[in-house]
PDB file of C-alpha atoms in Angstrom:
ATOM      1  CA  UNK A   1     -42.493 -55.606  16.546  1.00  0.00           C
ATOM      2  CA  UNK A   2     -39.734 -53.808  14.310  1.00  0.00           C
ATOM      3  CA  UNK A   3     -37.434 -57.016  15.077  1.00  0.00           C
ATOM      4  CA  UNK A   4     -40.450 -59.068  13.440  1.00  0.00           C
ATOM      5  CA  UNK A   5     -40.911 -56.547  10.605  1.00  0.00           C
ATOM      6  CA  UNK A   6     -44.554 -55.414  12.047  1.00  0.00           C
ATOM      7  CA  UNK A   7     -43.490 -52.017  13.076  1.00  0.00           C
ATOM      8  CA  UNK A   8     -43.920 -49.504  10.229  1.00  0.00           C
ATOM      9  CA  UNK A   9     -41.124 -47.778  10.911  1.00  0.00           C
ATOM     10  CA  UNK A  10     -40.101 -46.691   7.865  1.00  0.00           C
ATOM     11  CA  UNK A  11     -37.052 -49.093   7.335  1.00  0.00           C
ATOM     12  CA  UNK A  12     -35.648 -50.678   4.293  1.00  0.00           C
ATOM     13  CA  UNK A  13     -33.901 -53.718   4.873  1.00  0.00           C
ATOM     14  CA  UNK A  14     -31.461 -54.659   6.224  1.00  0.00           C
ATOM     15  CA  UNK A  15     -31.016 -52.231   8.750  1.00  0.00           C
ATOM     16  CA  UNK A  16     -30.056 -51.564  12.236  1.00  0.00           C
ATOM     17  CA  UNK A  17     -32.046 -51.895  14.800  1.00  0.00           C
ATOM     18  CA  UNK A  18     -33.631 -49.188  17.862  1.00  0.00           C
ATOM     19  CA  UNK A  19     -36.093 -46.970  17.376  1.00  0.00           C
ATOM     20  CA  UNK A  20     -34.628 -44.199  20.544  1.00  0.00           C
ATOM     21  CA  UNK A  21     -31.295 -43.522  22.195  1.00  0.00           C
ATOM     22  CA  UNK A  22     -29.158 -40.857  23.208  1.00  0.00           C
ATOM     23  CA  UNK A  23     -25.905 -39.334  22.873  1.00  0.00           C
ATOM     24  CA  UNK A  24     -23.430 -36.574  22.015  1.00  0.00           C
ATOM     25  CA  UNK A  25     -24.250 -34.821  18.332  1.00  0.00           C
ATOM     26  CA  UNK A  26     -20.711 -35.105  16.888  1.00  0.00           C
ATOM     27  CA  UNK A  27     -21.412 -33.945  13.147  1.00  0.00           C
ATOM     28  CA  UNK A  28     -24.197 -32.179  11.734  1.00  0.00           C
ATOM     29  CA  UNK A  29     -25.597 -31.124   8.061  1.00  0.00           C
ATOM     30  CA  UNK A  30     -25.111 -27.460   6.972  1.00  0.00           C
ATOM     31  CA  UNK A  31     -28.680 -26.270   8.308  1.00  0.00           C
ATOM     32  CA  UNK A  32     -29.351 -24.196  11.188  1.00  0.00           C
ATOM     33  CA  UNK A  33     -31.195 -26.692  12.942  1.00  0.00           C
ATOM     34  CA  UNK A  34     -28.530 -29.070  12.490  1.00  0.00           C
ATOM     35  CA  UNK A  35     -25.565 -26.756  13.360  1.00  0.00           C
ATOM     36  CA  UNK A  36     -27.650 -25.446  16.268  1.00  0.00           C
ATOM     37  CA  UNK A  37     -27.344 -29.031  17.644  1.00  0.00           C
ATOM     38  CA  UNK A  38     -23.405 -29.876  16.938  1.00  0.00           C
ATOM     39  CA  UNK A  39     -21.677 -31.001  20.447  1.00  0.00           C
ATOM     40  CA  UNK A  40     -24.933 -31.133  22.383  1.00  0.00           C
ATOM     41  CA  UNK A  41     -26.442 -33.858  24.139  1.00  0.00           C
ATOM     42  CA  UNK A  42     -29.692 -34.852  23.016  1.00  0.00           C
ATOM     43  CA  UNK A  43     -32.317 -38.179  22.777  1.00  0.00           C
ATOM     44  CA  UNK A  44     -33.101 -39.081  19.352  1.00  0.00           C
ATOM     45  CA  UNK A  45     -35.244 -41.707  17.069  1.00  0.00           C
ATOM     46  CA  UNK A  46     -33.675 -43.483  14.503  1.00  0.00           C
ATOM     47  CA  UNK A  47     -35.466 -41.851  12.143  1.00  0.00           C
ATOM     48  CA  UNK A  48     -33.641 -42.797   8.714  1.00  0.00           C
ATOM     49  CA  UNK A  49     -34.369 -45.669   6.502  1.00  0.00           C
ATOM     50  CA  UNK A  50     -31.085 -47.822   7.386  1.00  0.00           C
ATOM     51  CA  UNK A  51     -30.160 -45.921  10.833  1.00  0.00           C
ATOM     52  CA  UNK A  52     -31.067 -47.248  14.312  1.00  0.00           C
ATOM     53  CA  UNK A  53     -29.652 -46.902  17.943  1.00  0.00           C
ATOM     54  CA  UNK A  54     -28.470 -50.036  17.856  1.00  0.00           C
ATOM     55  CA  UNK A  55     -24.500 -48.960  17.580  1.00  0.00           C
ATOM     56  CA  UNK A  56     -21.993 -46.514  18.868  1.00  0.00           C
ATOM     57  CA  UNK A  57     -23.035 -44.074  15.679  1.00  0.00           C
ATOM     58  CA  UNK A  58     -26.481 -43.261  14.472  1.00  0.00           C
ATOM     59  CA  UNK A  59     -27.427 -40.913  11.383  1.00  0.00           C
ATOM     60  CA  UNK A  60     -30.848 -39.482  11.811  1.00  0.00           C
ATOM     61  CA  UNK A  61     -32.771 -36.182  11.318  1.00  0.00           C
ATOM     62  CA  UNK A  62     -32.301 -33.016  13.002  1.00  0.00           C
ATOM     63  CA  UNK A  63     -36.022 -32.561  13.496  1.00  0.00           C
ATOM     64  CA  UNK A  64     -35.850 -35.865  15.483  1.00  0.00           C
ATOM     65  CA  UNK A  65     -33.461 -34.617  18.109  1.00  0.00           C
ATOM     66  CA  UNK A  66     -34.141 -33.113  20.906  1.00  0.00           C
ATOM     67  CA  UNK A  67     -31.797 -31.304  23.615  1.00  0.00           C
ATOM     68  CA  UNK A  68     -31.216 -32.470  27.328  1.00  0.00           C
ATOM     69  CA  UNK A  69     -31.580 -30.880  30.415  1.00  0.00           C
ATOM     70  CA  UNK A  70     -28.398 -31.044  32.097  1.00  0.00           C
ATOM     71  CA  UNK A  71     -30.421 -32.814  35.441  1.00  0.00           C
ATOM     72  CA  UNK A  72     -31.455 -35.609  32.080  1.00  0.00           C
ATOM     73  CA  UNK A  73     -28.167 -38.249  31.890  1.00  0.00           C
ATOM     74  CA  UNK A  74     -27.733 -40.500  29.144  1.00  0.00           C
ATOM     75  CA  UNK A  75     -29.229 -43.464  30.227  1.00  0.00           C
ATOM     76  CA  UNK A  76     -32.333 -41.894  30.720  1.00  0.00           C
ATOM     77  CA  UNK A  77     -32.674 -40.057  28.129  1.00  0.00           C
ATOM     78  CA  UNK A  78     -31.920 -43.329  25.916  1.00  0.00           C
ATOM     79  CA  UNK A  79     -35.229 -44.177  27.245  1.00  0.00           C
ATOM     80  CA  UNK A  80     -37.067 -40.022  27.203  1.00  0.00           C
ATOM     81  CA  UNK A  81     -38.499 -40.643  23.472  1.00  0.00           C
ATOM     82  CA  UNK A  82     -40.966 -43.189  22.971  1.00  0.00           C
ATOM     83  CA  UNK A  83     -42.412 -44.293  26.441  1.00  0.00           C
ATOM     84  CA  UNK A  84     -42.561 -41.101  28.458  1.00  0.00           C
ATOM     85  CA  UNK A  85     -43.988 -39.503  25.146  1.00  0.00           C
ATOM     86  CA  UNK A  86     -46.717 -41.948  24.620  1.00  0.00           C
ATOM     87  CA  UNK A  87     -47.876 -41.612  28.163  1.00  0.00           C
ATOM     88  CA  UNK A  88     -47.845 -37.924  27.453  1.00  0.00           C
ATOM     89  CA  UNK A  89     -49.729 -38.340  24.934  1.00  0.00           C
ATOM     90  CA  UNK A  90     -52.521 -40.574  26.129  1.00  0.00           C
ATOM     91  CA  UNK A  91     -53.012 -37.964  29.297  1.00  0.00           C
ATOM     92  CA  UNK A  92     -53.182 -35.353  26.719  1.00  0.00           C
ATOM     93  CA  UNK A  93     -56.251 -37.525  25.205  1.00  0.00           C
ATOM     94  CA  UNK A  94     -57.990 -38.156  28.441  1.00  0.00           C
ATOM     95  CA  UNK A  95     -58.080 -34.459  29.012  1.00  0.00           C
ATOM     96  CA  UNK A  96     -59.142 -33.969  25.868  1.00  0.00           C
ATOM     97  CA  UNK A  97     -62.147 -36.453  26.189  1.00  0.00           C
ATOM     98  CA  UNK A  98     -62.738 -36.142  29.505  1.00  0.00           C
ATOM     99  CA  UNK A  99     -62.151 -39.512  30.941  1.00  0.00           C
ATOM    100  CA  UNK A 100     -62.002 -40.262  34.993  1.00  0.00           C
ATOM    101  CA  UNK A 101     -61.172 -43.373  34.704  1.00  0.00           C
ATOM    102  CA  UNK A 102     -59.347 -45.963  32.127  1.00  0.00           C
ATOM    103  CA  UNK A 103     -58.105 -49.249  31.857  1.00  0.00           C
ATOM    104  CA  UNK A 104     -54.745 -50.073  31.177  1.00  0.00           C
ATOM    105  CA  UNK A 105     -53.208 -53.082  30.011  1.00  0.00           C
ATOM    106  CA  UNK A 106     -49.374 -54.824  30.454  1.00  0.00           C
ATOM    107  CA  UNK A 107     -49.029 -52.120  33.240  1.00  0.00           C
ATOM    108  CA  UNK A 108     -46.063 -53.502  35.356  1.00  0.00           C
ATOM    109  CA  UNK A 109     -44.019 -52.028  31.930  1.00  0.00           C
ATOM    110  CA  UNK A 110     -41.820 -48.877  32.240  1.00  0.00           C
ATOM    111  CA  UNK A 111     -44.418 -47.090  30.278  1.00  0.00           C
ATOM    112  CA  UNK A 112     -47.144 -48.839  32.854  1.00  0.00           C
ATOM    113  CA  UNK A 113     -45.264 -47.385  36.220  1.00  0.00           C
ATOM    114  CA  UNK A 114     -45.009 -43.663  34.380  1.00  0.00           C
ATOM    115  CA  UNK A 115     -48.396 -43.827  34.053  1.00  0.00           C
ATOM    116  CA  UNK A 116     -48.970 -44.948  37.581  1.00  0.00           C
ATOM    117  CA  UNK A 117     -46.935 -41.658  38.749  1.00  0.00           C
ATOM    118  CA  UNK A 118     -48.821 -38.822  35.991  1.00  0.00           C
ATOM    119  CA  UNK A 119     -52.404 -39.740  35.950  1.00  0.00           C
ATOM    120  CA  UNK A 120     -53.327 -38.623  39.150  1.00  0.00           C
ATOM    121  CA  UNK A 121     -52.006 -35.190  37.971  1.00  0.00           C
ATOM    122  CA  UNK A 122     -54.391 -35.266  35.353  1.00  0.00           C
ATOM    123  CA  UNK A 123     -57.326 -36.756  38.063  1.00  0.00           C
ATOM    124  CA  UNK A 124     -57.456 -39.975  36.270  1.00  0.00           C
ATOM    125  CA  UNK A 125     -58.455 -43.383  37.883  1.00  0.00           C
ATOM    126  CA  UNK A 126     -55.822 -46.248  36.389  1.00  0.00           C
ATOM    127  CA  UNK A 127     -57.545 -50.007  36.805  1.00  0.00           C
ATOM    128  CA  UNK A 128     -54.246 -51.842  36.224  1.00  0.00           C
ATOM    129  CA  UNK A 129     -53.841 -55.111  34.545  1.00  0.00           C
ATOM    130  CA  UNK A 130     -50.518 -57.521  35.361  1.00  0.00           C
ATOM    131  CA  UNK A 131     -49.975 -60.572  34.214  1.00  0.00           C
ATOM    132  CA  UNK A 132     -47.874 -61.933  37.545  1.00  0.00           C
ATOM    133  CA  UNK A 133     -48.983 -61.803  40.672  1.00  0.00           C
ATOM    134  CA  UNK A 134     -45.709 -60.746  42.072  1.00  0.00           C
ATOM    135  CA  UNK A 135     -45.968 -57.732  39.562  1.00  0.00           C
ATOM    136  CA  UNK A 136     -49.435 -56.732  41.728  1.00  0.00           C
ATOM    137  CA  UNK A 137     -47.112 -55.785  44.993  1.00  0.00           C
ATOM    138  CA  UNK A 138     -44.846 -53.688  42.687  1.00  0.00           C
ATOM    139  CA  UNK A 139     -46.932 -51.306  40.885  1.00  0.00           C
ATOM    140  CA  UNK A 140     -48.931 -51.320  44.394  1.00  0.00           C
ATOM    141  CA  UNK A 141     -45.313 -49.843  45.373  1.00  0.00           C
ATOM    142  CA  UNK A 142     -45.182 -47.519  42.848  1.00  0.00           C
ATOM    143  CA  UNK A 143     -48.360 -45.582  43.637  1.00  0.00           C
ATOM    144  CA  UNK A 144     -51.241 -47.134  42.349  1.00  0.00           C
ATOM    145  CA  UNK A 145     -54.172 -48.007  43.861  1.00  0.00           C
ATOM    146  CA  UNK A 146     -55.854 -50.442  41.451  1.00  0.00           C
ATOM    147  CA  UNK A 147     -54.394 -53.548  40.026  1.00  0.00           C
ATOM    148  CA  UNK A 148     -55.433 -56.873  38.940  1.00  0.00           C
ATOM    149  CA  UNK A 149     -53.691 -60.006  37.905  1.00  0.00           C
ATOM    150  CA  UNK A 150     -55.314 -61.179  34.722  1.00  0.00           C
ATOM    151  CA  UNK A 151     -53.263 -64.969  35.826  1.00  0.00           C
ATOM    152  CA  UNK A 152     -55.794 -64.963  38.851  1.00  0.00           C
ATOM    153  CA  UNK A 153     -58.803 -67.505  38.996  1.00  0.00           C
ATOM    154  CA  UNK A 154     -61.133 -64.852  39.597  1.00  0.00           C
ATOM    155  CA  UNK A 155     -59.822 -61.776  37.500  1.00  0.00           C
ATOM    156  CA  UNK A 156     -62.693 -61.230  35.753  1.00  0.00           C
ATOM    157  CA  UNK A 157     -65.178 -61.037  38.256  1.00  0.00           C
ATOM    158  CA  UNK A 158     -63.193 -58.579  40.048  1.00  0.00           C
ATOM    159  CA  UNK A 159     -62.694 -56.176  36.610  1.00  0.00           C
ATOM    160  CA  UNK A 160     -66.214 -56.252  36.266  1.00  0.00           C
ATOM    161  CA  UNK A 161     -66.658 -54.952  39.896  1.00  0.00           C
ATOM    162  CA  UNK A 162     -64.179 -52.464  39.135  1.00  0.00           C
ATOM    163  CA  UNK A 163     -65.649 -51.232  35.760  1.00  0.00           C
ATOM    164  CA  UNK A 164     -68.828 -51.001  37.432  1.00  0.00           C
ATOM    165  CA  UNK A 165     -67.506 -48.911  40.536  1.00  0.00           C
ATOM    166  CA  UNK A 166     -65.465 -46.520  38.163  1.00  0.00           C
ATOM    167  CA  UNK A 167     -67.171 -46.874  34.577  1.00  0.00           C
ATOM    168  CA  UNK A 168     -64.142 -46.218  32.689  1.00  0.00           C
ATOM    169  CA  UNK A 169     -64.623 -44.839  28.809  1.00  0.00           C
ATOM    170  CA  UNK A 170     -60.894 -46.009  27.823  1.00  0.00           C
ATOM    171  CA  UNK A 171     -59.108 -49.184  27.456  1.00  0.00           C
ATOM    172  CA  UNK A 172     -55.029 -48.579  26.445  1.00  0.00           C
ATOM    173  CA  UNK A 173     -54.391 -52.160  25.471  1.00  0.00           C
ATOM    174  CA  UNK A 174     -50.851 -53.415  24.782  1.00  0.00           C
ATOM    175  CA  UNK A 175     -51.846 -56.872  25.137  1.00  0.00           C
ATOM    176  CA  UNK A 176     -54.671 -57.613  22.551  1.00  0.00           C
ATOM    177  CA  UNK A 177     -55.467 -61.378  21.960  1.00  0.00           C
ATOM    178  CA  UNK A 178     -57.578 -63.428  25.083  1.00  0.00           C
ATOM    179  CA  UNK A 179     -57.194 -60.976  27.593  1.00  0.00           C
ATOM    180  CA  UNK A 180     -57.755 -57.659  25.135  1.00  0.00           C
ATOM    181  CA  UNK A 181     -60.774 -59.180  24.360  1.00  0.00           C
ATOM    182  CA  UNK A 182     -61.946 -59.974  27.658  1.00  0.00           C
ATOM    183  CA  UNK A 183     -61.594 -56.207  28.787  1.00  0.00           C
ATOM    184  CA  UNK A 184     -62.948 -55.165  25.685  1.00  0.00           C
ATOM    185  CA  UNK A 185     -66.341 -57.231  26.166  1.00  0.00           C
ATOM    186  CA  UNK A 186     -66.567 -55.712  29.792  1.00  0.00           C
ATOM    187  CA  UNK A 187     -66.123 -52.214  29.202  1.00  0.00           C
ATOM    188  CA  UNK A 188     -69.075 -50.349  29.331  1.00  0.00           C
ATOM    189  CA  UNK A 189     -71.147 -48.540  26.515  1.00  0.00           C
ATOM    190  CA  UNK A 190     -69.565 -46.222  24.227  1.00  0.00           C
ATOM    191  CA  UNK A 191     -65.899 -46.830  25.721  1.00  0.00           C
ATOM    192  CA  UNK A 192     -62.501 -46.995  23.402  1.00  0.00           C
ATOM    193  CA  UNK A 193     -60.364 -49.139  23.241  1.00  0.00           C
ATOM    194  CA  UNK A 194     -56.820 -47.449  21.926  1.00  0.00           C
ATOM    195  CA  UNK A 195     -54.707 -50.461  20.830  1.00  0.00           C
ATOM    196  CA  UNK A 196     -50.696 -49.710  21.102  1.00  0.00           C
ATOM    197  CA  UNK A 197     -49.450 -53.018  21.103  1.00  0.00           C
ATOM    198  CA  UNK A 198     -49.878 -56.462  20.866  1.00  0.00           C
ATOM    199  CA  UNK A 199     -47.899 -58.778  23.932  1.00  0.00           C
ATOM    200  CA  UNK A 200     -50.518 -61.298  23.874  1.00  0.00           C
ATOM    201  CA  UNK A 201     -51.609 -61.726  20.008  1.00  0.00           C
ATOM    202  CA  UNK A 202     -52.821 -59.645  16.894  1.00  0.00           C
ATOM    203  CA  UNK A 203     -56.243 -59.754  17.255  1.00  0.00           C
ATOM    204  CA  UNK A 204     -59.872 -59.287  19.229  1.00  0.00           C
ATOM    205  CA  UNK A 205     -62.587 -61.758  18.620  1.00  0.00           C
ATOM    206  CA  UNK A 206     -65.569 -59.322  19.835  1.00  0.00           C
ATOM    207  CA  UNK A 207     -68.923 -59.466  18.964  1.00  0.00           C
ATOM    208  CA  UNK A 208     -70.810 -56.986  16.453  1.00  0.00           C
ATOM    209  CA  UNK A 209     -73.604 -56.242  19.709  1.00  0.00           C
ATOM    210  CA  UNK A 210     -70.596 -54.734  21.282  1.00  0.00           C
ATOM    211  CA  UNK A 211     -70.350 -52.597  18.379  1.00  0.00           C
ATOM    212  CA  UNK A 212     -73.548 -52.229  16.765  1.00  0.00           C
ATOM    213  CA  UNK A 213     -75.555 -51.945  20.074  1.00  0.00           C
ATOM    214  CA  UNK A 214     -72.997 -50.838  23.039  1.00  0.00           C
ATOM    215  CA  UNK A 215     -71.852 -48.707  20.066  1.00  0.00           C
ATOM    216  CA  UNK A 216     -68.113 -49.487  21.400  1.00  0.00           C
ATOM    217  CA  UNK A 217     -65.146 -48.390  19.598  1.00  0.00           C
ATOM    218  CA  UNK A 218     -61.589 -49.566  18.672  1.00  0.00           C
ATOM    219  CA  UNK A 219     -59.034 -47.306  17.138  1.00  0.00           C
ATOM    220  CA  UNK A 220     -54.733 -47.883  17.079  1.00  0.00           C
ATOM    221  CA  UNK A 221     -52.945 -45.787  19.426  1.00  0.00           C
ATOM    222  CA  UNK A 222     -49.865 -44.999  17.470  1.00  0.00           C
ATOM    223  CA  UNK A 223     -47.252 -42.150  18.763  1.00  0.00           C
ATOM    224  CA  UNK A 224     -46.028 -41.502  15.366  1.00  0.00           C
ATOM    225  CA  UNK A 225     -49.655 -40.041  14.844  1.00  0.00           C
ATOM    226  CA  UNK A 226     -50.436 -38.819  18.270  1.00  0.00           C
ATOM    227  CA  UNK A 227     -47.664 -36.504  18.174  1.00  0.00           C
ATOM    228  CA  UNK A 228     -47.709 -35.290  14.033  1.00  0.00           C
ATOM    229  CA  UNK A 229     -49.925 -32.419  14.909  1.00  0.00           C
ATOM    230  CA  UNK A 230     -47.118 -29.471  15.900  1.00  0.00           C
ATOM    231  CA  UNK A 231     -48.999 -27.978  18.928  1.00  0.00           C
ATOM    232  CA  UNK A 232     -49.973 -31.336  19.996  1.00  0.00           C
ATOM    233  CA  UNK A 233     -46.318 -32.703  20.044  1.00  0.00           C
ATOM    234  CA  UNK A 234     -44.472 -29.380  21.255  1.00  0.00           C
ATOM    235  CA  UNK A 235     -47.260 -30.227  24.432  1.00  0.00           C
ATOM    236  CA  UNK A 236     -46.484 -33.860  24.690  1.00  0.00           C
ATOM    237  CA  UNK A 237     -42.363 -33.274  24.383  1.00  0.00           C
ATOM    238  CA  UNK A 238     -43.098 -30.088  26.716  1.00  0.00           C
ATOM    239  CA  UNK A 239     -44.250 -31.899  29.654  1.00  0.00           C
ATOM    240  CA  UNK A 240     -42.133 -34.852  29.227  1.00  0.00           C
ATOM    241  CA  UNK A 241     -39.121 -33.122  29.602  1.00  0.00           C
ATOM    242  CA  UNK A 242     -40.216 -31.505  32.452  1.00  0.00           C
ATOM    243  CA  UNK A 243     -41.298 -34.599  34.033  1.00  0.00           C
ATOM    244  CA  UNK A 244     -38.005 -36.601  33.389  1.00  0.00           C
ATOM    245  CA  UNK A 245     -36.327 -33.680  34.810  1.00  0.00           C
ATOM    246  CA  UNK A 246     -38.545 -33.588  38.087  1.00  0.00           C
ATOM    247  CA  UNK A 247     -37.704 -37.083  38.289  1.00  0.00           C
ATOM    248  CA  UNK A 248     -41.852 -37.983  38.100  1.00  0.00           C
ATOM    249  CA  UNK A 249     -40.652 -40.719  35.669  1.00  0.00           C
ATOM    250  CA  UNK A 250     -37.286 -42.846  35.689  1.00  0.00           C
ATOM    251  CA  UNK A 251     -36.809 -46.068  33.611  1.00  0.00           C
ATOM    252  CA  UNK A 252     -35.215 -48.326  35.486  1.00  0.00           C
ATOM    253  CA  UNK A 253     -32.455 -50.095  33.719  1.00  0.00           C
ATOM    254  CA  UNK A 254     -31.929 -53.828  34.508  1.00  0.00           C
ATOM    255  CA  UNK A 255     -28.373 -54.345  32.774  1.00  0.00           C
ATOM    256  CA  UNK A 256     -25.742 -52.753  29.783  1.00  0.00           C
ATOM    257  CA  UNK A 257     -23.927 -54.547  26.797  1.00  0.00           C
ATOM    258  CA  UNK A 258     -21.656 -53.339  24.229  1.00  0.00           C
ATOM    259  CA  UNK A 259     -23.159 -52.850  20.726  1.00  0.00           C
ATOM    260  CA  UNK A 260     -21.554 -56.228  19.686  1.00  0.00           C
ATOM    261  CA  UNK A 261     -23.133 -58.266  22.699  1.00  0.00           C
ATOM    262  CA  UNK A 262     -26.370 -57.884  21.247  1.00  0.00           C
ATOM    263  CA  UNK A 263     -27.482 -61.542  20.756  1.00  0.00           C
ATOM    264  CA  UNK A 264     -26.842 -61.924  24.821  1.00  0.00           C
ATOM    265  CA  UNK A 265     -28.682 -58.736  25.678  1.00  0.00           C
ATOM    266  CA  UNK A 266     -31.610 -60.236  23.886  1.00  0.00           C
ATOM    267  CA  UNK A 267     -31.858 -63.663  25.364  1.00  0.00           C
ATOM    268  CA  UNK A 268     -31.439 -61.656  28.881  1.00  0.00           C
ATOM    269  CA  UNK A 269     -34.585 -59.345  27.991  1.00  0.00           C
ATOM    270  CA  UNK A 270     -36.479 -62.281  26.918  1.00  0.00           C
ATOM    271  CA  UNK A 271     -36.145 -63.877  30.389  1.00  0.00           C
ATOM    272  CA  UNK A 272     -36.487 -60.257  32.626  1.00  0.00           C
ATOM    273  CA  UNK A 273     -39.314 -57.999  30.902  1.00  0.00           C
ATOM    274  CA  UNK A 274     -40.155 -56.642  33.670  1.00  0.00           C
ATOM    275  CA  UNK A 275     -36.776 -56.028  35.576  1.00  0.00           C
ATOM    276  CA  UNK A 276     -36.078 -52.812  33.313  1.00  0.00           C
ATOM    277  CA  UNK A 277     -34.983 -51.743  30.517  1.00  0.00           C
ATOM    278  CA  UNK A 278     -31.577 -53.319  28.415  1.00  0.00           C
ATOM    279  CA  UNK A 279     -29.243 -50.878  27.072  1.00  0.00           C
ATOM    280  CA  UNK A 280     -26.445 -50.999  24.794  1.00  0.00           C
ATOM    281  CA  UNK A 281     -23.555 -48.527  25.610  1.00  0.00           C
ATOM    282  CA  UNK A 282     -21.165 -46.855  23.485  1.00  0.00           C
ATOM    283  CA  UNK A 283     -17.776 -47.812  25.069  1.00  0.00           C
ATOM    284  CA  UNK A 284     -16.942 -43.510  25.475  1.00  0.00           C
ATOM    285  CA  UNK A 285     -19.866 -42.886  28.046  1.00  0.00           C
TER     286      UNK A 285
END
């Protein structure tokens, strides 16, 4: 979405690209904060108006960066920020509202398989949804006990078993379009739908009785927000650390290019989504 100028990142263009990465803080302002970070390793967002993580150099905030546990190596904690944060996040707002059970969409991702591993911790049915059927025996793999393939003849059907059996009151859709809709129109009775991306389109066509009568909701699902409250956050970054450390979740990483191989790297993601994540690597790690 930031590549297709839909992300509201904050950017002015042009500028470089990457919203996380990781690294060794090799100059700092004259603040505290700052200086208390100089020759530390730490993940980081690309948090200024020009800067990304798309290079060997990135200028960004001190209140953006945050130290590494010495069992946390680079490549993983290219990958701690936005992913492990969100899932964080959206356990933190299942406890909050008390939901058993949820649906969750695109969830042969990275983010899709850390949720797999922390929502039993939390005592949360996950009713997976894949879009290959090949993806079904993986996540199956990884721990979890539900998931369908959306590609299947019969996918509905068997959702609507499922949301029976477990009633879930959440729907974290990063799919939207045909099959967000689908899922949405199933769900039962006062459930949300928290929309945090948008694979499959930018849009739901769902009728106003879903609304009106089944008095369903539909709200965005944004981590920028999700984590602006301090207490909230300190929780979410908190537990994530702690979980990367433990090893509870790992991003796999499918293949590395140098900064200037990034029109390559990109045609490769394109054609392996699902074989883990592409990262660029600064030629001194």
């Amino acid at each position: 979405m930031l590549l297709q100028g839909a992300y509201p990142a904050g950017k002015s263009h042009p500028c470089t690209a990457g919203l996380e990465g990781s690294g060794v803080v090799v100059e700092a302002g004259a603040g505290a904060a700052a200086q208390a970070l100089m020759g530390k390793r730490v993940a980081f967002f690309g948090s200024l108006p020009t800067q990304g993580t798309w290079g060997d150099f990135c200028h960004t905030s001190a209140k953006t960066c945050f130290p590494l546990l010495d069992s946390i190596d680079f490549e993983q904690g290219a990958c701690a920020l936005i992913n492990p944060l969100t899932v964080e996040a959206m356990m933190i707002e299942c406890d909050e509202k008390g939901y058993k059970a949820v649906v969750h969409s695109g969830a042969s991702s990275q983010l899709g398989r850390m949720m797999v591993k922390i929502a039993p911790q939390h005592n949360v049915t996950v009713i997976n949804l894949v879009r290959r059927e090949e993806n079904v025996k993986m996540l199956k793999e990884a721990g979890a006990q539900i998931v369908v393939d959306t590609t299947a003849a019969d996918w509905e059907a068997t959702l609507d078993a499922l949301i029976a059996e477990h009633k879930p009151q959440a729907f974290f859709d990063c799919v939207c379009g045909e099959v967000g809709t689908k899922v949405l129109a199933a769900l039962p009775p006062k459930a949300t739908t928290y929309t945090y991306g948008a694979l499959g389109g930018f849009s739901y066509n769902i009728g106003v009785g879903d609304l009106i009568f089944k008095d369903k909701h539909i709200r965005g699902f944004w981590l920028n927000n999700q984590i602006a409250d301090p207490a909230r956050g300190a929780a979410a970054a908190t537990a994530m650390m702690t979980h990367l450390a433990a090893g509870v979740y790992k991003t796999e990483v499918a293949k590395r290019f140098k900064t200037s191989e990034y029109a390559e790297a990109l045609e490769f993601y394109k054609g392996n989504m699902t074989a883990g994540k592409v990262l660029f690597q600064n030629a001194n790690f």
